[in-house]
Amino acid sequence: MKRVTGLMCGVMICIGAGCAPTYYRVVEPGAPDRPYYTNSYKVSSGSVTFVDLRTADTVMLSSAAVRKVKAGDLPSDLKPGK
């Protein structure tokens, strides 16, 4: 019974803490009007590599600005549940 109670508490803490997915807006310096969106990225040797949520393509940019965004700030076609 203790194990079940501990598991339930862990789940409730996760829900209460907002274990929502994390999203990022990735923008090339020369193309601010065409942002990419992803849920994870890697930086290696100054390049940013990620999977674009819209196309599911792996994208590598030599220079980019990455900013964390909330699910509600995603474009309507990328919002969870669509």
PDB file of C-alpha atoms in Angstrom:
ATOM      1  CA  MET A   1       0.000   0.000   0.000  1.00  0.00           C
ATOM      2  CA  LYS A   2       2.899   2.364   0.748  1.00  0.00           C
ATOM      3  CA  ARG A   3       4.247   1.905  -2.780  1.00  0.00           C
ATOM      4  CA  VAL A   4       0.893   2.862  -4.351  1.00  0.00           C
ATOM      5  CA  THR A   5       0.557   5.879  -2.067  1.00  0.00           C
ATOM      6  CA  GLY A   6       4.095   7.042  -2.939  1.00  0.00           C
ATOM      7  CA  LEU A   7       3.406   6.643  -6.648  1.00  0.00           C
ATOM      8  CA  MET A   8       0.144   8.572  -6.374  1.00  0.00           C
ATOM      9  CA  CYS A   9       1.922  11.388  -4.509  1.00  0.00           C
ATOM     10  CA  GLY A  10       4.605  11.522  -7.210  1.00  0.00           C
ATOM     11  CA  VAL A  11       1.969  11.774  -9.933  1.00  0.00           C
ATOM     12  CA  MET A  12       0.082  14.508  -8.071  1.00  0.00           C
ATOM     13  CA  ILE A  13       3.295  16.500  -7.551  1.00  0.00           C
ATOM     14  CA  CYS A  14       4.081  16.203 -11.260  1.00  0.00           C
ATOM     15  CA  ILE A  15       0.600  17.389 -12.222  1.00  0.00           C
ATOM     16  CA  GLY A  16       0.671  20.208  -9.695  1.00  0.00           C
ATOM     17  CA  ALA A  17       4.137  21.328 -10.768  1.00  0.00           C
ATOM     18  CA  GLY A  18       3.031  21.550 -14.378  1.00  0.00           C
ATOM     19  CA  CYS A  19       4.868  18.704 -16.067  1.00  0.00           C
ATOM     20  CA  ALA A  20       3.800  20.079 -19.400  1.00  0.00           C
ATOM     21  CA  PRO A  21       5.989  19.558 -22.447  1.00  0.00           C
ATOM     22  CA  THR A  22       8.648  22.162 -23.146  1.00  0.00           C
ATOM     23  CA  TYR A  23       8.724  23.894 -26.518  1.00  0.00           C
ATOM     24  CA  TYR A  24      11.283  26.165 -28.133  1.00  0.00           C
ATOM     25  CA  ARG A  25      11.051  28.788 -30.870  1.00  0.00           C
ATOM     26  CA  VAL A  26      14.143  28.740 -33.095  1.00  0.00           C
ATOM     27  CA  VAL A  27      14.820  31.706 -35.373  1.00  0.00           C
ATOM     28  CA  GLU A  28      17.580  32.277 -37.904  1.00  0.00           C
ATOM     29  CA  PRO A  29      18.982  35.816 -37.605  1.00  0.00           C
ATOM     30  CA  GLY A  30      18.194  36.605 -41.259  1.00  0.00           C
ATOM     31  CA  ALA A  31      14.674  35.143 -41.220  1.00  0.00           C
ATOM     32  CA  PRO A  32      12.808  36.280 -38.083  1.00  0.00           C
ATOM     33  CA  ASP A  33       9.434  35.933 -39.829  1.00  0.00           C
ATOM     34  CA  ARG A  34       9.951  32.165 -40.382  1.00  0.00           C
ATOM     35  CA  PRO A  35      10.414  30.586 -36.952  1.00  0.00           C
ATOM     36  CA  TYR A  36      10.810  26.878 -36.331  1.00  0.00           C
ATOM     37  CA  TYR A  37       9.324  25.141 -33.303  1.00  0.00           C
ATOM     38  CA  THR A  38      10.778  22.117 -31.515  1.00  0.00           C
ATOM     39  CA  ASN A  39      10.565  20.313 -28.192  1.00  0.00           C
ATOM     40  CA  SER A  40      14.337  19.757 -27.868  1.00  0.00           C
ATOM     41  CA  TYR A  41      17.569  20.938 -29.436  1.00  0.00           C
ATOM     42  CA  LYS A  42      21.344  20.428 -29.261  1.00  0.00           C
ATOM     43  CA  VAL A  43      24.134  22.939 -29.647  1.00  0.00           C
ATOM     44  CA  SER A  44      27.408  21.648 -31.037  1.00  0.00           C
ATOM     45  CA  SER A  45      30.298  23.747 -32.339  1.00  0.00           C
ATOM     46  CA  GLY A  46      28.006  26.774 -32.465  1.00  0.00           C
ATOM     47  CA  SER A  47      25.342  25.055 -34.605  1.00  0.00           C
ATOM     48  CA  VAL A  48      21.827  24.307 -33.389  1.00  0.00           C
ATOM     49  CA  THR A  49      20.281  20.970 -34.392  1.00  0.00           C
ATOM     50  CA  PHE A  50      16.624  20.095 -33.772  1.00  0.00           C
ATOM     51  CA  VAL A  51      13.572  18.345 -35.222  1.00  0.00           C
ATOM     52  CA  ASP A  52      11.037  20.812 -36.624  1.00  0.00           C
ATOM     53  CA  LEU A  53       7.572  20.125 -35.176  1.00  0.00           C
ATOM     54  CA  ARG A  54       5.832  21.209 -38.370  1.00  0.00           C
ATOM     55  CA  THR A  55       7.710  19.008 -40.868  1.00  0.00           C
ATOM     56  CA  ALA A  56       9.403  16.412 -38.613  1.00  0.00           C
ATOM     57  CA  ASP A  57      12.637  17.175 -40.502  1.00  0.00           C
ATOM     58  CA  THR A  58      15.954  17.420 -38.693  1.00  0.00           C
ATOM     59  CA  VAL A  59      17.272  20.958 -39.125  1.00  0.00           C
ATOM     60  CA  MET A  60      20.786  22.274 -38.459  1.00  0.00           C
ATOM     61  CA  LEU A  61      21.384  26.016 -38.365  1.00  0.00           C
ATOM     62  CA  SER A  62      24.836  27.530 -38.071  1.00  0.00           C
ATOM     63  CA  SER A  63      23.429  30.394 -36.040  1.00  0.00           C
ATOM     64  CA  ALA A  64      20.055  30.765 -34.381  1.00  0.00           C
ATOM     65  CA  ALA A  65      18.216  32.332 -31.468  1.00  0.00           C
ATOM     66  CA  VAL A  66      16.407  29.793 -29.260  1.00  0.00           C
ATOM     67  CA  ARG A  67      13.678  30.832 -26.841  1.00  0.00           C
ATOM     68  CA  LYS A  68      11.484  28.712 -24.585  1.00  0.00           C
ATOM     69  CA  VAL A  69       7.741  29.127 -25.280  1.00  0.00           C
ATOM     70  CA  LYS A  70       4.566  27.876 -23.613  1.00  0.00           C
ATOM     71  CA  ALA A  71       2.268  25.439 -25.406  1.00  0.00           C
ATOM     72  CA  GLY A  72      -0.346  28.197 -25.598  1.00  0.00           C
ATOM     73  CA  ASP A  73       2.087  30.382 -27.562  1.00  0.00           C
ATOM     74  CA  LEU A  74       2.560  27.813 -30.327  1.00  0.00           C
ATOM     75  CA  PRO A  75       0.939  28.482 -33.699  1.00  0.00           C
ATOM     76  CA  SER A  76      -2.551  26.947 -33.838  1.00  0.00           C
ATOM     77  CA  ASP A  77      -1.499  24.132 -36.198  1.00  0.00           C
ATOM     78  CA  LEU A  78       1.153  22.960 -33.703  1.00  0.00           C
ATOM     79  CA  LYS A  79      -0.836  23.145 -30.465  1.00  0.00           C
ATOM     80  CA  PRO A  80      -1.087  19.848 -28.571  1.00  0.00           C
ATOM     81  CA  GLY A  81      -4.282  17.952 -29.274  1.00  0.00           C
ATOM     82  CA  LYS A  82      -4.568  19.133 -32.894  1.00  0.00           C
TER      83      LYS A  82
END
